[in-house]
Tab-separated table of C-alpha atoms and ligand atoms in Angstrom:
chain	number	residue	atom	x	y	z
A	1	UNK	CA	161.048	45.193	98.035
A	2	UNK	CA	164.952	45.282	96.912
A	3	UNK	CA	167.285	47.782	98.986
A	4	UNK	CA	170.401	46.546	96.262
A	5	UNK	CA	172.235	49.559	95.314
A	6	UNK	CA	172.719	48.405	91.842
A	7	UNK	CA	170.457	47.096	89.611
A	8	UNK	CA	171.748	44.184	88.082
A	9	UNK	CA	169.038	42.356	85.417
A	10	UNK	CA	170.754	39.226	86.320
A	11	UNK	CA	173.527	38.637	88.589
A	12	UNK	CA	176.734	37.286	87.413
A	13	UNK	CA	180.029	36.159	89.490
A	14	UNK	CA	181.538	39.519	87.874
A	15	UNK	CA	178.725	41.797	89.293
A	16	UNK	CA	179.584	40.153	92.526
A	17	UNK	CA	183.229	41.089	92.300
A	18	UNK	CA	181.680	44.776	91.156
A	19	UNK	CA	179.544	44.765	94.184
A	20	UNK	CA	183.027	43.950	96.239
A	21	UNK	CA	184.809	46.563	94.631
A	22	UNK	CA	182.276	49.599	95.173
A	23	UNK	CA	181.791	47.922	98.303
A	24	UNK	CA	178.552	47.189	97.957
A	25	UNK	CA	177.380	44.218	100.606
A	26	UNK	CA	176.386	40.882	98.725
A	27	UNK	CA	173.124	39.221	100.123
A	28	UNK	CA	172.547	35.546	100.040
A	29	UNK	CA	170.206	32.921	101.429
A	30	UNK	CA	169.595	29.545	100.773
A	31	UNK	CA	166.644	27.583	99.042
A	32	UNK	CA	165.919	24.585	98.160
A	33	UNK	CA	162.423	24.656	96.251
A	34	UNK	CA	160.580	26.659	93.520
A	35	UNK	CA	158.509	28.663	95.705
A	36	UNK	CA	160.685	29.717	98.478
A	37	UNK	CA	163.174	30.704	95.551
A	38	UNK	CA	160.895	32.744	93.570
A	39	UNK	CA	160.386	34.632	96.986
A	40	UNK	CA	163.754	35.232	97.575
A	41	UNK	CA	164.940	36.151	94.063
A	42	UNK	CA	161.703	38.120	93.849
A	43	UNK	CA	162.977	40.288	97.141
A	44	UNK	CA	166.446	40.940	95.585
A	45	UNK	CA	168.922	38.482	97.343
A	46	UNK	CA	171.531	38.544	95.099
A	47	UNK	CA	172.922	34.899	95.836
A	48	UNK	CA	171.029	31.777	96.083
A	49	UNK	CA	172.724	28.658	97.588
A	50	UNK	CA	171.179	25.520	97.283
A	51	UNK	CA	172.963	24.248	100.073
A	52	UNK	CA	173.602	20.783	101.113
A	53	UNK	CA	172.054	21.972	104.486
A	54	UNK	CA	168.880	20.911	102.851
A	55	UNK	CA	170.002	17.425	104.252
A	56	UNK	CA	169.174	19.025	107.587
A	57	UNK	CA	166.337	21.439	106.835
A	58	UNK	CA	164.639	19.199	104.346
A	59	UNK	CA	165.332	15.959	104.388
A	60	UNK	CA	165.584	15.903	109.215
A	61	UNK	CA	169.291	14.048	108.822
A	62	UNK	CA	171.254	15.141	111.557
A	63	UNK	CA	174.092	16.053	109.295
A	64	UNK	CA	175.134	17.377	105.716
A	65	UNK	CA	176.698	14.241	104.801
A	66	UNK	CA	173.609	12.035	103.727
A	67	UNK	CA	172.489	14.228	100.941
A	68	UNK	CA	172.949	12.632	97.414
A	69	UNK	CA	174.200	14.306	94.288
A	70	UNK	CA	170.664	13.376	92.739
A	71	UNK	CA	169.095	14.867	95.637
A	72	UNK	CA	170.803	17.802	95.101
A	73	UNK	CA	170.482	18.335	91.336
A	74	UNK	CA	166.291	17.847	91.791
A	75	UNK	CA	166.854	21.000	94.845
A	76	UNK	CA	169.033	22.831	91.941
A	77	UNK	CA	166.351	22.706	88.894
A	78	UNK	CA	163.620	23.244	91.014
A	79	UNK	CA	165.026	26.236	92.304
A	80	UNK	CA	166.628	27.523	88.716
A	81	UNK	CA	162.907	27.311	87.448
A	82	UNK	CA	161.841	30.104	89.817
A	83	UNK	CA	164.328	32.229	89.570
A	84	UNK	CA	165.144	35.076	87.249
A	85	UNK	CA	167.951	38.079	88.573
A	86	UNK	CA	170.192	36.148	91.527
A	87	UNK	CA	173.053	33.911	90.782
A	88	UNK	CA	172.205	29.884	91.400
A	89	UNK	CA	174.995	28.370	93.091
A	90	UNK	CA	174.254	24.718	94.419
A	91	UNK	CA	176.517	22.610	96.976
A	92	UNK	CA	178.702	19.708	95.725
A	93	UNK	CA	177.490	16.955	98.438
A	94	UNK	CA	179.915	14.915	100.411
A	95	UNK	CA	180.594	11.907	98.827
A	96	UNK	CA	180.682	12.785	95.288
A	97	UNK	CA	184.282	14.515	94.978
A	98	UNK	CA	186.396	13.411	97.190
A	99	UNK	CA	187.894	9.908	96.022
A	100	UNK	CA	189.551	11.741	92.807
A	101	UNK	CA	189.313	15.107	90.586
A	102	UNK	CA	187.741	13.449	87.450
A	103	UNK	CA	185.153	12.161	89.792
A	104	UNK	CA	184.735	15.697	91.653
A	105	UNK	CA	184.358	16.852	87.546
A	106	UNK	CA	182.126	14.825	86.643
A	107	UNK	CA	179.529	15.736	89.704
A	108	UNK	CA	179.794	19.732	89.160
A	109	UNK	CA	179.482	18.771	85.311
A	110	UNK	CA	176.126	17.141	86.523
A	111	UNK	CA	175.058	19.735	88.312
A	112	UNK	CA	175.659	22.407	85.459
A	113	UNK	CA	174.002	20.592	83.207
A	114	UNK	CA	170.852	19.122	84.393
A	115	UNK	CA	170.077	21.652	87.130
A	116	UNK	CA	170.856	24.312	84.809
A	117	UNK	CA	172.474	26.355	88.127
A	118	UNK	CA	175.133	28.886	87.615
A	119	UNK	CA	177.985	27.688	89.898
A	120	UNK	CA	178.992	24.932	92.689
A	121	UNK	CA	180.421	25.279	96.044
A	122	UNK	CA	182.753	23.202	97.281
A	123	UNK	CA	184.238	22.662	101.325
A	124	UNK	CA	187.505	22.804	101.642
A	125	UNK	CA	191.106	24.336	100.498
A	126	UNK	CA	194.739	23.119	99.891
A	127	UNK	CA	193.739	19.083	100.096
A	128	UNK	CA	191.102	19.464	97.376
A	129	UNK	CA	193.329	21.719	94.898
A	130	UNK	CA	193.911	19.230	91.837
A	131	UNK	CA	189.526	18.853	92.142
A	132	UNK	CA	189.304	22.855	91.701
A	133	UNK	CA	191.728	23.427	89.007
A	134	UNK	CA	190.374	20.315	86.777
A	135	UNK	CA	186.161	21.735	87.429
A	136	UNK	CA	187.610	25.877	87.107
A	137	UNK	CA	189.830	24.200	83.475
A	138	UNK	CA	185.930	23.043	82.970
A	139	UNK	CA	184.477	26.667	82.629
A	140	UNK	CA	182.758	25.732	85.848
A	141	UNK	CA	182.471	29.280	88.450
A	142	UNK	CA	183.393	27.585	91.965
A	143	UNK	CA	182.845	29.423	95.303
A	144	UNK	CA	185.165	28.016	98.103
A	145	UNK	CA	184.037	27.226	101.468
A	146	UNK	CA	186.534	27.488	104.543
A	147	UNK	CA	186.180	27.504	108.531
A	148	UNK	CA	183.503	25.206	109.473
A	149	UNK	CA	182.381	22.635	106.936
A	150	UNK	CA	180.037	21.072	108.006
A	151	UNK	CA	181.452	17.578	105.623
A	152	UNK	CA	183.836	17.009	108.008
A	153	UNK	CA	181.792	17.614	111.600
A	154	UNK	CA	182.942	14.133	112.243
A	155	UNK	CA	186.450	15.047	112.245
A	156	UNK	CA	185.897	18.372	114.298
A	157	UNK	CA	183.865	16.862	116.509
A	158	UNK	CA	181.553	19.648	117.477
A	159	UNK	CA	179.481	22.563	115.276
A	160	UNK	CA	182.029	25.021	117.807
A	161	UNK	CA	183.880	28.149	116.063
A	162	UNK	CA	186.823	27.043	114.324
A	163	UNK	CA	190.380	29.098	113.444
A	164	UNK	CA	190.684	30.368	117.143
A	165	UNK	CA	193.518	28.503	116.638
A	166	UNK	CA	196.757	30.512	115.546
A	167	UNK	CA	197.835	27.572	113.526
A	168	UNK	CA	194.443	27.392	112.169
A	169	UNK	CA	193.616	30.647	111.801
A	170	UNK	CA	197.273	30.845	109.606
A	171	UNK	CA	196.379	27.698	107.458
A	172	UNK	CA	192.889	29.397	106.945
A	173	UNK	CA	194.433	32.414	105.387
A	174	UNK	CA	196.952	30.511	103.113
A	175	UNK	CA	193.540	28.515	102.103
A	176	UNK	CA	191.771	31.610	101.469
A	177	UNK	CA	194.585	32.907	98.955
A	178	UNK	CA	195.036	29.719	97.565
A	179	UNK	CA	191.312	29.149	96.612
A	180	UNK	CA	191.591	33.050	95.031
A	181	UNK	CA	194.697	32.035	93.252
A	182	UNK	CA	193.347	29.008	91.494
A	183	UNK	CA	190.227	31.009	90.092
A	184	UNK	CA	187.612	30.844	92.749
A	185	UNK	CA	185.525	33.785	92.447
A	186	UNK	CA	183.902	34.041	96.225
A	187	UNK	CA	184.792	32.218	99.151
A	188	UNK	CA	182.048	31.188	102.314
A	189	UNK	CA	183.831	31.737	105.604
A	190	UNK	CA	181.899	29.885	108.193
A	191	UNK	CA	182.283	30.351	111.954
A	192	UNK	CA	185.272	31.731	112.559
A	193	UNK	CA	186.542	34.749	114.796
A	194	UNK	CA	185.159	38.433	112.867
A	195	UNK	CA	188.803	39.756	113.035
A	196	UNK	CA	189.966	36.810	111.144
A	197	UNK	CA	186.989	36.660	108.685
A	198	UNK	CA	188.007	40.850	108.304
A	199	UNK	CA	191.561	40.081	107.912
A	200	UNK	CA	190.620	37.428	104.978
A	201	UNK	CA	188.530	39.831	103.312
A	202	UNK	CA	190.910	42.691	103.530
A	203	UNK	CA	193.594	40.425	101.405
A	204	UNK	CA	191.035	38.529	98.767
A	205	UNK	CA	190.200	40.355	95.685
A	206	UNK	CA	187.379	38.005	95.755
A	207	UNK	CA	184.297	38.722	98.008
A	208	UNK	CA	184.282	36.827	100.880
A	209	UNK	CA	180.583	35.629	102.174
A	210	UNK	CA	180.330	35.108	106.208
A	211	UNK	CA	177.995	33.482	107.814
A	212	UNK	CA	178.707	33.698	111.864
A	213	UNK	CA	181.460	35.187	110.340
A	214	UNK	CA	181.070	39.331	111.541
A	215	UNK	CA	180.569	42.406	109.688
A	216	UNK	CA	183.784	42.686	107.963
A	217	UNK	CA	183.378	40.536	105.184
A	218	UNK	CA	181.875	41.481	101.756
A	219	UNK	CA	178.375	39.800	102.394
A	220	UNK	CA	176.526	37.199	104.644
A	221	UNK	CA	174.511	34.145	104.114
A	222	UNK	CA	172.044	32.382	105.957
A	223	UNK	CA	169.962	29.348	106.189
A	224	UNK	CA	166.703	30.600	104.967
A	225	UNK	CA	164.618	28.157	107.151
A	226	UNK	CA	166.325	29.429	109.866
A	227	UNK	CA	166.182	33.005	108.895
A	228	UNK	CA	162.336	32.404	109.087
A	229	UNK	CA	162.044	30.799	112.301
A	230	UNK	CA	161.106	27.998	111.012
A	231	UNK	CA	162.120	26.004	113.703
A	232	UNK	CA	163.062	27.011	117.106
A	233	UNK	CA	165.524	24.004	118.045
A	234	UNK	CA	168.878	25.439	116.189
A	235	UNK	CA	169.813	28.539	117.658
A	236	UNK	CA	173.427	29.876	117.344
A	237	UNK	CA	174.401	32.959	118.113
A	238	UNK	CA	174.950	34.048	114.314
A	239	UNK	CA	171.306	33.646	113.392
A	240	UNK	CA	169.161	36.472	113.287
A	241	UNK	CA	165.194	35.033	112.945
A	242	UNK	CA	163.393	37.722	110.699
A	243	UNK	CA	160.022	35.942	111.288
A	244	UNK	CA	158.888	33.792	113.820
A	245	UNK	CA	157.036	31.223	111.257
A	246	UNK	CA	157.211	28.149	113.751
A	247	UNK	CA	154.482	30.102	115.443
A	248	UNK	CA	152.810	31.538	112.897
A	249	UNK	CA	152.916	28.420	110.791
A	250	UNK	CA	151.421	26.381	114.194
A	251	UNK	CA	148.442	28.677	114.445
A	252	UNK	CA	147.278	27.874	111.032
A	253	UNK	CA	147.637	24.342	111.232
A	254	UNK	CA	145.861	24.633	114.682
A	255	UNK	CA	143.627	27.089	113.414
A	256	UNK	CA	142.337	24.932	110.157
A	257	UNK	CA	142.432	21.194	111.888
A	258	UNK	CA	139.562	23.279	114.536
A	259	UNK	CA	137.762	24.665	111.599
A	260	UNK	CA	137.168	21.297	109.768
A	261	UNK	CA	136.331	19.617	112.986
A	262	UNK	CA	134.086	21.764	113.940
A	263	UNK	CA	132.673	22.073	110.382
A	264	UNK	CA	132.963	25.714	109.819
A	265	UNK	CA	135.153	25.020	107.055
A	266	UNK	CA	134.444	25.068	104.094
A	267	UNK	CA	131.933	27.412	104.168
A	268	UNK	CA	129.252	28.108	101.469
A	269	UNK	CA	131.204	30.688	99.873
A	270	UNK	CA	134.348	27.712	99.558
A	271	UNK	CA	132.296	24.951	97.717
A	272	UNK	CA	130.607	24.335	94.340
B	1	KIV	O1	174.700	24.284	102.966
B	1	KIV	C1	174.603	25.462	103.361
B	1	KIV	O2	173.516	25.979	103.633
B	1	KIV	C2	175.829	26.244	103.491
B	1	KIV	C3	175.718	27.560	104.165
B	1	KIV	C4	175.648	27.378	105.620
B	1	KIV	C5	176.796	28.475	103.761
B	1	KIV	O3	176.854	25.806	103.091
């Protein structure tokens, strides 16, 4: 059942800057198929991201860099077709905006159109401005993504929290404004210090959506295959599991591979 405060028939990027003003928490998760959409839009998350963490979740690559903008337009339209209230926004992949602007244009023009999504997301601040303004010139919503992304783990190094840094944590804020002055209307802050992520969301007009981020930012967002327990092997301090479905989901499996074996299943009652 929905706990939102405000009813919203479908949820726009202005009801989201509403929901910031009235300071009303935004809730988001990820998905990355019809049915695990149509369960979260049906609960009242208010954001879905198809994330390009379905490289991980889905598709077992180590990283989010393998994912393909095909890959991720077949995620986006499966998940616009079961959704009806929460605002689609889906992940431009690594790979497909980088080289130059027009070609970071064309892939969140692709994603518009044949996914039918609402928005794109996109890592990064002041080295990919001339890529925002040309896709925001486009019409196109864009939610910014700052702190850890995980495109560039290779140049980090590690999945550790980032900004601790003052020099860091300064070029984070002048990101943060930047990405609000050019026309972003929400910014991801991932794994950084809470005071910091506080201190970013105290300045933005813009909500800004944490996720191992603290409680001082305008909403949070997780993984939902991690929010489910769906696996037990990624565990960072950030994640709260809501179900434990690794379990659960064994049992069945367990439960039904004994039940044909031992031919209880199907029963009378389950044939024709
Ligand atoms: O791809 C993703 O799931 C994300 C979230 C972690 C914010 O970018």
């Amino acid at each position: 059942m929905s706990t939102a405060k405000k009813t919203f028939k479908r949820v726009t990027v202005k009801s989201l800057l509403e929901m910031k003003e009235q300071a009303e928490k935004i809730s988001m998760l990820t998905s990355y198929d019809f049915t695990m959409a149509q369960l979260v839009d049906k609960a009242g998350v208010d954001v879905i991201l198809v994330g390009d963490s379905a490289s991980n979740v889905f598709a077992g690559h180590e990283t989010t860099l393998p994912i393909t903008l095909d890959q991720m337009i077949y995620h986006a339209s499966s998940v616009v077709r079961g959704v009806s209230r929460a605002l689609i926004v889906v992940d431009i992949p690594f790979g497909s905006y980088q080289s130059d602007s027009k070609e970071a244009l064309r892939s969140a023009i692709r994603i518009m159109k044949e996914s039918g999504a609402h928005a794109v997301k996109i890592e990064g601040g002041e080295e990919i401005k001339d890529s925002l303004k040309r896709i925001l010139a486009a019409g196109i919503p864009v939610m910014g993504h700052l702190g850890l992304t995980p495109q560039s783990i290779y140049q980090f190094g590690s999945y550790t929290v980032r900004a601790k840094e003052d020099a860091e944590a300064e070029k984070l804020i002048k990101d943060a404004l930047l990405l609000e002055k050019l026309g972003c209307f929400a910014i991801v802050l991932e794994k950084v210090p809470a005071a910091l992520a506080q201190k970013v969301a105290a300045q933005l007009q813009i909500p800004v959506i944490g996720i191992g981020a603290g409680n001082g930012v305008d909403g949070q967002v997780l993984v939902v295959n991690d929010m489910l327990g769906m696996s037990t092997e990624f565990s960072p301090r950030f994640l709260r599991r809501y179900l434990n479905l690794d379990e659960q989901i064994n049992g069945a499996f367990v439960k039904y591979v004994a039940d044909v074996k031992s031919k209880d299943f199907p029963n009378e009652n389950e044939q024709y």
